mmCIF file of C-alpha atoms in Angstrom:
data_model
loop_
_atom_site.group_PDB
_atom_site.id
_atom_site.type_symbol
_atom_site.label_atom_id
_atom_site.label_comp_id
_atom_site.label_asym_id
_atom_site.label_seq_id
_atom_site.Cartn_x
_atom_site.Cartn_y
_atom_site.Cartn_z
ATOM 1 C CA UNK A 1 0.000 0.000 0.000
ATOM 2 C CA UNK A 2 1.164 3.535 -0.753
ATOM 3 C CA UNK A 3 1.413 5.339 2.597
ATOM 4 C CA UNK A 4 2.165 8.580 0.767
ATOM 5 C CA UNK A 5 -1.216 8.655 -0.984
ATOM 6 C CA UNK A 6 -2.381 12.223 -0.317
ATOM 7 C CA UNK A 7 -5.381 12.618 -2.586
ATOM 8 C CA UNK A 8 -8.099 12.551 0.042
ATOM 9 C CA UNK A 9 -6.895 13.777 3.404
ATOM 10 C CA UNK A 10 -6.125 17.113 4.989
ATOM 11 C CA UNK A 11 -2.633 18.501 4.668
ATOM 12 C CA UNK A 12 -0.186 18.812 7.531
ATOM 13 C CA UNK A 13 -0.928 22.518 7.942
ATOM 14 C CA UNK A 14 -4.618 21.828 8.580
ATOM 15 C CA UNK A 15 -3.853 19.093 11.076
ATOM 16 C CA UNK A 16 -1.453 21.476 12.815
ATOM 17 C CA UNK A 17 -4.275 24.022 13.111
ATOM 18 C CA UNK A 18 -6.510 21.365 14.636
ATOM 19 C CA UNK A 19 -3.853 20.330 17.151
ATOM 20 C CA UNK A 20 -3.219 23.921 18.204
ATOM 21 C CA UNK A 21 -6.896 24.873 18.535
ATOM 22 C CA UNK A 22 -7.790 21.663 20.354
ATOM 23 C CA UNK A 23 -5.047 22.228 22.912
ATOM 24 C CA UNK A 24 -6.169 25.824 23.440
ATOM 25 C CA UNK A 25 -9.839 24.822 23.692
ATOM 26 C CA UNK A 26 -9.185 22.074 26.216
ATOM 27 C CA UNK A 27 -7.053 24.312 28.417
ATOM 28 C CA UNK A 28 -8.592 27.781 28.082
ATOM 29 C CA UNK A 29 -12.228 27.283 27.042
ATOM 30 C CA UNK A 30 -13.580 23.916 28.236
ATOM 31 C CA UNK A 31 -13.138 24.629 31.979
ATOM 32 C CA UNK A 32 -15.567 27.561 31.729
ATOM 33 C CA UNK A 33 -18.172 26.140 29.319
ATOM 34 C CA UNK A 34 -20.671 24.920 31.940
ATOM 35 C CA UNK A 35 -20.393 28.141 33.966
ATOM 36 C CA UNK A 36 -20.829 30.297 30.855
ATOM 37 C CA UNK A 37 -24.045 28.408 30.067
ATOM 38 C CA UNK A 38 -25.330 28.320 33.645
ATOM 39 C CA UNK A 39 -24.876 32.046 34.253
ATOM 40 C CA UNK A 40 -25.591 33.122 30.656
ATOM 41 C CA UNK A 41 -22.432 35.195 30.610
ATOM 42 C CA UNK A 42 -20.110 36.040 27.761
ATOM 43 C CA UNK A 43 -17.126 33.646 27.446
ATOM 44 C CA UNK A 44 -14.482 36.282 28.134
ATOM 45 C CA UNK A 45 -11.857 33.615 28.745
ATOM 46 C CA UNK A 46 -12.454 32.177 25.287
ATOM 47 C CA UNK A 47 -12.303 35.604 23.674
ATOM 48 C CA UNK A 48 -8.995 36.405 25.358
ATOM 49 C CA UNK A 49 -7.477 33.039 24.455
ATOM 50 C CA UNK A 50 -8.643 33.156 20.826
ATOM 51 C CA UNK A 51 -7.464 36.743 20.410
ATOM 52 C CA UNK A 52 -4.049 35.923 21.840
ATOM 53 C CA UNK A 53 -3.616 32.920 19.548
ATOM 54 C CA UNK A 54 -4.966 34.641 16.435
ATOM 55 C CA UNK A 55 -7.944 32.298 16.119
ATOM 56 C CA UNK A 56 -10.640 34.920 16.735
ATOM 57 C CA UNK A 57 -11.011 35.745 13.023
ATOM 58 C CA UNK A 58 -8.571 33.491 11.148
ATOM 59 C CA UNK A 59 -10.272 34.090 7.781
ATOM 60 C CA UNK A 60 -9.163 37.732 7.491
ATOM 61 C CA UNK A 61 -6.544 38.081 4.738
ATOM 62 C CA UNK A 62 -2.975 38.794 5.767
ATOM 63 C CA UNK A 63 -3.135 42.029 3.754
ATOM 64 C CA UNK A 64 -5.348 43.338 6.579
ATOM 65 C CA UNK A 65 -3.230 41.948 9.443
ATOM 66 C CA UNK A 66 -5.181 38.665 9.598
ATOM 67 C CA UNK A 67 -4.061 35.056 9.500
ATOM 68 C CA UNK A 68 -5.231 34.508 5.926
ATOM 69 C CA UNK A 69 -6.668 31.087 6.743
ATOM 70 C CA UNK A 70 -8.554 29.252 4.016
ATOM 71 C CA UNK A 71 -12.141 28.136 4.554
ATOM 72 C CA UNK A 72 -11.212 24.613 5.629
ATOM 73 C CA UNK A 73 -8.790 25.898 8.275
ATOM 74 C CA UNK A 74 -11.356 28.422 9.522
ATOM 75 C CA UNK A 75 -13.902 25.611 9.816
ATOM 76 C CA UNK A 76 -11.472 23.490 11.807
ATOM 77 C CA UNK A 77 -11.083 26.364 14.274
ATOM 78 C CA UNK A 78 -14.866 26.664 14.656
ATOM 79 C CA UNK A 79 -15.295 22.896 14.933
ATOM 80 C CA UNK A 80 -12.668 22.430 17.621
ATOM 81 C CA UNK A 81 -13.957 25.307 19.756
ATOM 82 C CA UNK A 82 -17.566 24.081 19.380
ATOM 83 C CA UNK A 83 -16.440 20.636 20.525
ATOM 84 C CA UNK A 84 -16.064 22.074 24.042
ATOM 85 C CA UNK A 85 -18.240 25.233 23.970
ATOM 86 C CA UNK A 86 -20.679 26.121 21.210
ATOM 87 C CA UNK A 87 -21.166 29.681 22.468
ATOM 88 C CA UNK A 88 -17.433 30.336 22.240
ATOM 89 C CA UNK A 89 -17.297 28.989 18.683
ATOM 90 C CA UNK A 90 -19.484 31.915 17.653
ATOM 91 C CA UNK A 91 -16.494 34.204 18.127
ATOM 92 C CA UNK A 92 -14.687 33.055 14.956
ATOM 93 C CA UNK A 93 -17.924 32.035 13.211
ATOM 94 C CA UNK A 94 -19.719 35.370 13.607
ATOM 95 C CA UNK A 95 -16.578 37.395 12.946
ATOM 96 C CA UNK A 96 -16.524 35.692 9.564
ATOM 97 C CA UNK A 97 -20.231 36.274 8.964
ATOM 98 C CA UNK A 98 -19.904 39.905 10.031
ATOM 99 C CA UNK A 99 -17.032 40.666 7.640
ATOM 100 C CA UNK A 100 -17.569 38.524 4.525
ATOM 101 C CA UNK A 101 -19.830 41.113 2.842
ATOM 102 C CA UNK A 102 -17.020 43.601 3.223
ATOM 103 C CA UNK A 103 -14.329 41.160 2.049
ATOM 104 C CA UNK A 104 -16.375 40.177 -1.000
ATOM 105 C CA UNK A 105 -17.642 43.580 -2.089
ATOM 106 C CA UNK A 106 -16.247 46.462 -0.058
ATOM 107 C CA UNK A 107 -13.910 49.219 -1.142
ATOM 108 C CA UNK A 108 -10.242 48.953 -0.307
ATOM 109 C CA UNK A 109 -10.517 51.981 1.979
ATOM 110 C CA UNK A 110 -13.381 50.464 3.963
ATOM 111 C CA UNK A 111 -11.580 47.141 4.255
ATOM 112 C CA UNK A 112 -8.534 48.920 5.666
ATOM 113 C CA UNK A 113 -10.743 50.797 8.107
ATOM 114 C CA UNK A 114 -12.531 47.724 9.500
ATOM 115 C CA UNK A 115 -10.672 44.457 8.960
ATOM 116 C CA UNK A 116 -7.424 45.142 10.883
ATOM 117 C CA UNK A 117 -9.443 46.037 13.984
ATOM 118 C CA UNK A 118 -11.297 42.702 13.795
ATOM 119 C CA UNK A 119 -8.040 40.819 13.313
ATOM 120 C CA UNK A 120 -6.700 42.641 16.381
ATOM 121 C CA UNK A 121 -9.553 41.481 18.604
ATOM 122 C CA UNK A 122 -12.653 43.571 18.001
ATOM 123 C CA UNK A 123 -15.871 41.799 16.986
ATOM 124 C CA UNK A 124 -18.181 42.050 13.995
ATOM 125 C CA UNK A 125 -21.867 41.086 13.762
ATOM 126 C CA UNK A 126 -24.297 40.596 10.896
ATOM 127 C CA UNK A 127 -27.683 42.324 10.709
ATOM 128 C CA UNK A 128 -30.003 40.933 8.057
ATOM 129 C CA UNK A 129 -33.104 39.527 9.802
ATOM 130 C CA UNK A 130 -36.120 41.457 11.051
ATOM 131 C CA UNK A 131 -39.161 40.259 12.992
ATOM 132 C CA UNK A 132 -41.273 40.234 9.825
ATOM 133 C CA UNK A 133 -38.414 39.494 7.409
ATOM 134 C CA UNK A 134 -36.627 36.327 8.401
ATOM 135 C CA UNK A 135 -36.472 33.850 5.537
ATOM 136 C CA UNK A 136 -38.264 36.489 3.411
ATOM 137 C CA UNK A 137 -35.315 38.883 3.451
ATOM 138 C CA UNK A 138 -36.590 41.086 0.625
ATOM 139 C CA UNK A 139 -39.483 42.206 2.866
ATOM 140 C CA UNK A 140 -37.209 44.076 5.269
ATOM 141 C CA UNK A 141 -38.364 47.483 6.461
ATOM 142 C CA UNK A 142 -35.140 49.077 7.652
ATOM 143 C CA UNK A 143 -34.465 52.108 5.448
ATOM 144 C CA UNK A 144 -31.366 53.999 4.387
ATOM 145 C CA UNK A 145 -31.420 57.347 2.616
ATOM 146 C CA UNK A 146 -28.513 59.362 1.315
ATOM 147 C CA UNK A 147 -28.328 62.846 2.849
ATOM 148 C CA UNK A 148 -25.387 64.724 1.393
ATOM 149 C CA UNK A 149 -22.214 62.964 2.496
ATOM 150 C CA UNK A 150 -23.996 60.662 4.968
ATOM 151 C CA UNK A 151 -26.406 57.750 4.983
ATOM 152 C CA UNK A 152 -29.251 57.901 7.495
ATOM 153 C CA UNK A 153 -30.631 54.555 8.711
ATOM 154 C CA UNK A 154 -33.952 53.885 10.415
ATOM 155 C CA UNK A 155 -35.360 50.536 11.523
ATOM 156 C CA UNK A 156 -34.816 47.499 13.711
ATOM 157 C CA UNK A 157 -32.859 44.291 13.191
ATOM 158 C CA UNK A 158 -33.346 41.167 15.305
ATOM 159 C CA UNK A 159 -31.547 37.946 16.244
ATOM 160 C CA UNK A 160 -28.175 39.687 16.090
ATOM 161 C CA UNK A 161 -25.538 37.359 17.480
ATOM 162 C CA UNK A 162 -22.955 38.989 19.759
ATOM 163 C CA UNK A 163 -24.796 42.334 19.588
ATOM 164 C CA UNK A 164 -23.508 44.579 22.342
ATOM 165 C CA UNK A 165 -20.116 42.892 22.200
ATOM 166 C CA UNK A 166 -19.319 43.736 18.584
ATOM 167 C CA UNK A 167 -17.771 46.976 17.422
ATOM 168 C CA UNK A 168 -18.842 46.701 13.769
ATOM 169 C CA UNK A 169 -22.151 45.601 12.235
ATOM 170 C CA UNK A 170 -22.859 44.695 8.622
ATOM 171 C CA UNK A 171 -26.381 46.042 8.117
ATOM 172 C CA UNK A 172 -28.836 45.462 5.263
ATOM 173 C CA UNK A 173 -31.320 48.234 4.537
ATOM 174 C CA UNK A 174 -33.639 49.328 1.750
ATOM 175 C CA UNK A 175 -31.966 52.243 -0.022
ATOM 176 C CA UNK A 176 -34.318 52.311 -3.028
ATOM 177 C CA UNK A 177 -37.928 51.447 -2.095
ATOM 178 C CA UNK A 178 -38.973 52.076 -5.723
ATOM 179 C CA UNK A 179 -36.615 49.533 -7.271
ATOM 180 C CA UNK A 180 -38.041 47.263 -9.982
ATOM 181 C CA UNK A 181 -37.634 44.318 -7.612
ATOM 182 C CA UNK A 182 -37.463 44.634 -3.809
ATOM 183 C CA UNK A 183 -34.198 42.660 -3.777
ATOM 184 C CA UNK A 184 -32.602 45.244 -6.083
ATOM 185 C CA UNK A 185 -33.319 48.072 -3.668
ATOM 186 C CA UNK A 186 -31.329 46.703 -0.725
ATOM 187 C CA UNK A 187 -27.835 47.914 0.152
ATOM 188 C CA UNK A 188 -25.244 46.864 2.723
ATOM 189 C CA UNK A 189 -23.513 49.177 5.202
ATOM 190 C CA UNK A 190 -20.864 49.020 7.904
ATOM 191 C CA UNK A 191 -22.159 50.574 11.127
ATOM 192 C CA UNK A 192 -19.945 51.286 14.138
ATOM 193 C CA UNK A 193 -21.262 50.883 17.656
ATOM 194 C CA UNK A 194 -20.524 54.555 18.393
ATOM 195 C CA UNK A 195 -22.388 55.938 15.395
ATOM 196 C CA UNK A 196 -25.086 58.416 16.500
ATOM 197 C CA UNK A 197 -28.569 56.902 16.498
ATOM 198 C CA UNK A 198 -27.401 53.319 16.996
ATOM 199 C CA UNK A 199 -28.487 51.367 20.082
ATOM 200 C CA UNK A 200 -29.027 47.792 21.260
ATOM 201 C CA UNK A 201 -31.879 46.034 23.029
ATOM 202 C CA UNK A 202 -31.980 43.539 25.919
ATOM 203 C CA UNK A 203 -30.680 39.990 25.588
ATOM 204 C CA UNK A 204 -33.039 37.348 24.259
ATOM 205 C CA UNK A 205 -33.858 34.510 26.689
ATOM 206 C CA UNK A 206 -32.695 31.481 24.740
ATOM 207 C CA UNK A 207 -32.750 27.691 24.836
ATOM 208 C CA UNK A 208 -29.040 27.309 24.103
ATOM 209 C CA UNK A 209 -25.763 29.073 23.239
ATOM 210 C CA UNK A 210 -26.536 31.200 26.270
ATOM 211 C CA UNK A 211 -23.008 32.561 26.503
ATOM 212 C CA UNK A 212 -23.417 34.378 23.202
ATOM 213 C CA UNK A 213 -25.795 37.347 23.536
ATOM 214 C CA UNK A 214 -28.546 37.735 20.951
ATOM 215 C CA UNK A 215 -30.242 41.130 20.790
ATOM 216 C CA UNK A 216 -32.216 43.501 18.639
ATOM 217 C CA UNK A 217 -30.388 46.546 17.334
ATOM 218 C CA UNK A 218 -32.059 49.887 16.608
ATOM 219 C CA UNK A 219 -31.406 52.673 14.108
ATOM 220 C CA UNK A 220 -33.037 55.995 14.900
ATOM 221 C CA UNK A 221 -31.746 58.490 12.342
ATOM 222 C CA UNK A 222 -28.455 56.603 12.626
ATOM 223 C CA UNK A 223 -25.939 58.625 10.646
ATOM 224 C CA UNK A 224 -22.889 57.073 8.995
ATOM 225 C CA UNK A 225 -20.406 58.436 6.434
ATOM 226 C CA UNK A 226 -21.385 57.859 2.802
ATOM 227 C CA UNK A 227 -18.288 55.768 2.145
ATOM 228 C CA UNK A 228 -19.475 53.121 4.631
ATOM 229 C CA UNK A 229 -21.724 51.547 2.010
ATOM 230 C CA UNK A 230 -20.422 48.130 0.935
ATOM 231 C CA UNK A 231 -20.130 48.065 -2.842
ATOM 232 C CA UNK A 232 -22.701 49.891 -4.919
ATOM 233 C CA UNK A 233 -26.286 50.761 -3.924
ATOM 234 C CA UNK A 234 -28.624 47.845 -4.594
ATOM 235 C CA UNK A 235 -25.928 45.179 -4.254
ATOM 236 C CA UNK A 236 -26.707 44.344 -0.630
ATOM 237 C CA UNK A 237 -28.844 41.247 -1.030
ATOM 238 C CA UNK A 238 -26.596 39.810 -3.741
ATOM 239 C CA UNK A 239 -23.647 40.208 -1.380
ATOM 240 C CA UNK A 240 -25.692 38.699 1.444
ATOM 241 C CA UNK A 241 -26.372 35.542 -0.555
ATOM 242 C CA UNK A 242 -22.705 35.255 -1.541
ATOM 243 C CA UNK A 243 -21.740 35.747 2.088
ATOM 244 C CA UNK A 244 -24.057 32.979 3.216
ATOM 245 C CA UNK A 245 -22.447 30.588 0.742
ATOM 246 C CA UNK A 246 -19.174 31.317 2.552
ATOM 247 C CA UNK A 247 -20.606 30.947 6.054
ATOM 248 C CA UNK A 248 -23.350 28.319 6.002
ATOM 249 C CA UNK A 249 -20.807 25.529 5.863
ATOM 250 C CA UNK A 250 -19.199 27.178 8.911
ATOM 251 C CA UNK A 251 -22.427 26.578 10.830
ATOM 252 C CA UNK A 252 -22.030 22.996 9.657
ATOM 253 C CA UNK A 253 -18.586 23.059 11.268
ATOM 254 C CA UNK A 254 -20.081 24.352 14.511
ATOM 255 C CA UNK A 255 -22.700 21.589 14.461
ATOM 256 C CA UNK A 256 -19.991 19.059 13.695
ATOM 257 C CA UNK A 257 -17.978 20.163 16.726
ATOM 258 C CA UNK A 258 -21.005 19.947 19.021
ATOM 259 C CA UNK A 259 -21.758 16.434 17.775
ATOM 260 C CA UNK A 260 -18.142 15.321 18.175
ATOM 261 C CA UNK A 261 -18.018 16.628 21.732
ATOM 262 C CA UNK A 262 -21.243 14.807 22.579
ATOM 263 C CA UNK A 263 -19.973 11.542 21.095
ATOM 264 C CA UNK A 264 -16.721 11.694 23.030
ATOM 265 C CA UNK A 265 -18.527 12.426 26.304
ATOM 266 C CA UNK A 266 -20.905 9.535 25.627
ATOM 267 C CA UNK A 267 -18.148 7.038 24.850
ATOM 268 C CA UNK A 268 -16.401 7.888 28.102
ATOM 269 C CA UNK A 269 -19.656 7.546 30.045
ATOM 270 C CA UNK A 270 -20.827 4.197 28.625
ATOM 271 C CA UNK A 271 -17.436 2.656 29.346
ATOM 272 C CA UNK A 272 -17.777 3.595 33.020
ATOM 273 C CA UNK A 273 -21.512 3.167 33.625
ATOM 274 C CA UNK A 274 -22.375 -0.366 34.744
ATOM 275 C CA UNK A 275 -25.680 -2.227 34.660
ATOM 276 C CA UNK A 276 -26.238 -5.964 35.152
ATOM 277 C CA UNK A 277 -22.625 -6.212 36.332
ATOM 278 C CA UNK A 278 -21.011 -4.949 33.147
ATOM 279 C CA UNK A 279 -20.351 -1.685 31.355
ATOM 280 C CA UNK A 280 -23.294 -0.582 29.226
ATOM 281 C CA UNK A 281 -20.817 -0.185 26.347
ATOM 282 C CA UNK A 282 -20.888 -3.987 26.129
ATOM 283 C CA UNK A 283 -24.558 -4.051 25.154
ATOM 284 C CA UNK A 284 -25.215 -4.394 21.443
ATOM 285 C CA UNK A 285 -28.063 -1.897 21.494
ATOM 286 C CA UNK A 286 -25.707 0.763 22.870
ATOM 287 C CA UNK A 287 -23.024 -0.179 20.376
ATOM 288 C CA UNK A 288 -25.434 0.234 17.462
ATOM 289 C CA UNK A 289 -26.335 3.738 18.658
ATOM 290 C CA UNK A 290 -22.669 4.685 19.003
ATOM 291 C CA UNK A 291 -21.925 3.312 15.539
ATOM 292 C CA UNK A 292 -24.692 5.394 13.979
ATOM 293 C CA UNK A 293 -23.530 8.498 15.829
ATOM 294 C CA UNK A 294 -19.941 8.056 14.689
ATOM 295 C CA UNK A 295 -20.941 7.218 11.104
ATOM 296 C CA UNK A 296 -23.090 10.325 10.699
ATOM 297 C CA UNK A 297 -20.443 12.572 12.254
ATOM 298 C CA UNK A 298 -17.832 11.233 9.846
ATOM 299 C CA UNK A 299 -20.141 11.809 6.881
ATOM 300 C CA UNK A 300 -20.895 15.349 8.099
ATOM 301 C CA UNK A 301 -17.204 16.117 8.525
ATOM 302 C CA UNK A 302 -16.370 15.223 4.940
ATOM 303 C CA UNK A 303 -19.335 17.187 3.611
ATOM 304 C CA UNK A 304 -18.380 20.268 5.659
ATOM 305 C CA UNK A 305 -14.753 20.191 4.515
ATOM 306 C CA UNK A 306 -15.683 19.519 0.891
ATOM 307 C CA UNK A 307 -18.181 22.393 0.895
ATOM 308 C CA UNK A 308 -15.585 24.756 2.338
ATOM 309 C CA UNK A 309 -13.143 23.775 -0.399
ATOM 310 C CA UNK A 310 -15.773 24.218 -3.124
ATOM 311 C CA UNK A 311 -16.636 27.712 -1.892
ATOM 312 C CA UNK A 312 -12.937 28.585 -1.606
ATOM 313 C CA UNK A 313 -12.405 27.543 -5.240
ATOM 314 C CA UNK A 314 -15.623 29.104 -6.472
ATOM 315 C CA UNK A 315 -16.989 25.842 -7.898
ATOM 316 C CA UNK A 316 -20.307 26.008 -9.726
ATOM 317 C CA UNK A 317 -21.988 23.767 -7.141
ATOM 318 C CA UNK A 318 -20.588 25.640 -4.125
ATOM 319 C CA UNK A 319 -23.962 27.061 -3.065
ATOM 320 C CA UNK A 320 -25.547 23.597 -3.079
ATOM 321 C CA UNK A 321 -22.623 22.146 -1.150
ATOM 322 C CA UNK A 322 -22.660 24.867 1.504
ATOM 323 C CA UNK A 323 -26.395 24.448 2.116
ATOM 324 C CA UNK A 324 -26.032 20.661 2.144
ATOM 325 C CA UNK A 325 -23.185 20.818 4.657
ATOM 326 C CA UNK A 326 -25.110 23.103 6.985
ATOM 327 C CA UNK A 327 -28.274 21.015 6.759
ATOM 328 C CA UNK A 328 -26.752 17.580 7.104
ATOM 329 C CA UNK A 329 -24.333 18.540 9.873
ATOM 330 C CA UNK A 330 -26.973 20.363 11.926
ATOM 331 C CA UNK A 331 -29.484 17.536 11.573
ATOM 332 C CA UNK A 332 -26.697 15.166 12.590
ATOM 333 C CA UNK A 333 -25.809 17.280 15.621
ATOM 334 C CA UNK A 334 -29.424 17.312 16.794
ATOM 335 C CA UNK A 335 -29.761 13.555 16.449
ATOM 336 C CA UNK A 336 -26.361 12.762 17.970
ATOM 337 C CA UNK A 337 -26.876 14.987 20.994
ATOM 338 C CA UNK A 338 -30.380 13.598 21.539
ATOM 339 C CA UNK A 339 -28.967 10.077 21.437
ATOM 340 C CA UNK A 340 -26.177 11.157 23.784
ATOM 341 C CA UNK A 341 -28.722 12.291 26.367
ATOM 342 C CA UNK A 342 -30.531 8.980 25.909
ATOM 343 C CA UNK A 343 -27.376 6.956 26.496
ATOM 344 C CA UNK A 344 -26.588 8.946 29.624
ATOM 345 C CA UNK A 345 -30.057 8.018 30.886
ATOM 346 C CA UNK A 346 -31.366 10.085 33.779
ATOM 347 C CA UNK A 347 -27.918 11.616 34.254
ATOM 348 C CA UNK A 348 -28.090 13.047 30.742
ATOM 349 C CA UNK A 349 -31.165 15.038 31.677
ATOM 350 C CA UNK A 350 -29.288 16.895 34.416
ATOM 351 C CA UNK A 351 -26.912 19.816 34.174
ATOM 352 C CA UNK A 352 -24.240 17.767 35.948
ATOM 353 C CA UNK A 353 -23.159 16.414 32.554
ATOM 354 C CA UNK A 354 -22.467 18.357 29.342
ATOM 355 C CA UNK A 355 -24.702 16.503 26.900
ATOM 356 C CA UNK A 356 -27.921 18.309 27.834
ATOM 357 C CA UNK A 357 -26.150 21.612 27.113
ATOM 358 C CA UNK A 358 -24.876 20.237 23.832
ATOM 359 C CA UNK A 359 -28.387 19.127 22.884
ATOM 360 C CA UNK A 360 -29.774 22.604 23.601
ATOM 361 C CA UNK A 361 -26.905 24.234 21.721
ATOM 362 C CA UNK A 362 -27.325 21.964 18.698
ATOM 363 C CA UNK A 363 -30.905 23.073 18.009
ATOM 364 C CA UNK A 364 -30.014 26.558 16.813
ATOM 365 C CA UNK A 365 -27.749 25.168 14.085
ATOM 366 C CA UNK A 366 -30.895 23.915 12.330
ATOM 367 C CA UNK A 367 -32.369 27.424 12.423
ATOM 368 C CA UNK A 368 -29.905 30.284 12.018
ATOM 369 C CA UNK A 369 -28.235 31.340 8.774
ATOM 370 C CA UNK A 370 -31.311 29.995 7.053
ATOM 371 C CA UNK A 371 -33.545 27.267 8.423
ATOM 372 C CA UNK A 372 -32.951 23.768 7.131
ATOM 373 C CA UNK A 373 -36.246 24.003 5.266
ATOM 374 C CA UNK A 374 -34.900 27.036 3.395
ATOM 375 C CA UNK A 375 -31.637 25.181 2.758
ATOM 376 C CA UNK A 376 -33.567 22.383 1.095
ATOM 377 C CA UNK A 377 -35.241 24.953 -1.149
ATOM 378 C CA UNK A 378 -31.832 26.367 -2.069
ATOM 379 C CA UNK A 379 -30.532 22.893 -2.873
ATOM 380 C CA UNK A 380 -33.597 21.978 -4.922
ATOM 381 C CA UNK A 381 -33.303 25.152 -7.023
ATOM 382 C CA UNK A 382 -29.683 24.346 -7.723
ATOM 383 C CA UNK A 383 -30.572 20.821 -8.793
ATOM 384 C CA UNK A 384 -33.419 21.975 -11.051
ATOM 385 C CA UNK A 385 -31.456 24.613 -12.919
#
């Protein structure tokens, strides 16, 4: 057999990233994961550790003082952090979501204004959804009008991950309400937390990822310089869809990490837990469940990595692959964590063990960045073209 056969495995540099992030996550993030969830507090320890190691926003190009990591490497970072704390994994994941519009379509001047600060440790968030415009993004009501050398924004955005922590916000708003199609009247802007007329609401009371705050954000005659528009007027929704191709597979990576963490905790538990004078790992019914969990995680991992590579290359089926990775991995995470709780028995239903937290955290991966029902619509359209 040819031991040097390299066609279908990650390169040494990607495995080195995994080793480094896993060591950091085990030492600096895992010890605080249960407390972060219990007290619904921000994972400051994770933020400090990721900032120090340069893993807070590894996707930012080196031209803007970032690490210049490719999409597969960025996914490995998210996966390994999510393996111990899903809330903490939203630091690199949402930094990518909050800056990809700018990376894909922003002016060089705006990139230089924003991206180095994110690479240095500030946070970025993404503001697309509204209460009455979730999956139906073109129905958004937030408005932007040009007033001399400034844009003036009015409206409300909801479900904004890390709102109140972030310094920069990518915001979608209707700049031309009379456009031939609603989607053609939407533009994207970079808003700073100190811009006049910008404010944030109270934290949402959530099922999971409690360490990552989710809030509404408000624009009341919020005034920003005219050069803070990303690209040209009317390009906002097109950039949003391109951004989501780059980030949906990253949610798949988060789901993958949650599932992997749950499987590892379950394996350790069933080896120790005894019933009928032997470890429950010896029972065939338990073994079948573990086998299914491991099989689906392995399938999800390959789909997530392949999707990241397709998006990185700009393959024609990249949008399908990114939606497929997000959908399959998040469905897998929900099933694996549910089975993990089952295998822990009554103990799994308590907060003394991590699998109930992982189960609660997994649910959101089926919902945000486009529900899995929407993802199936995206995939079907791609197939029917």
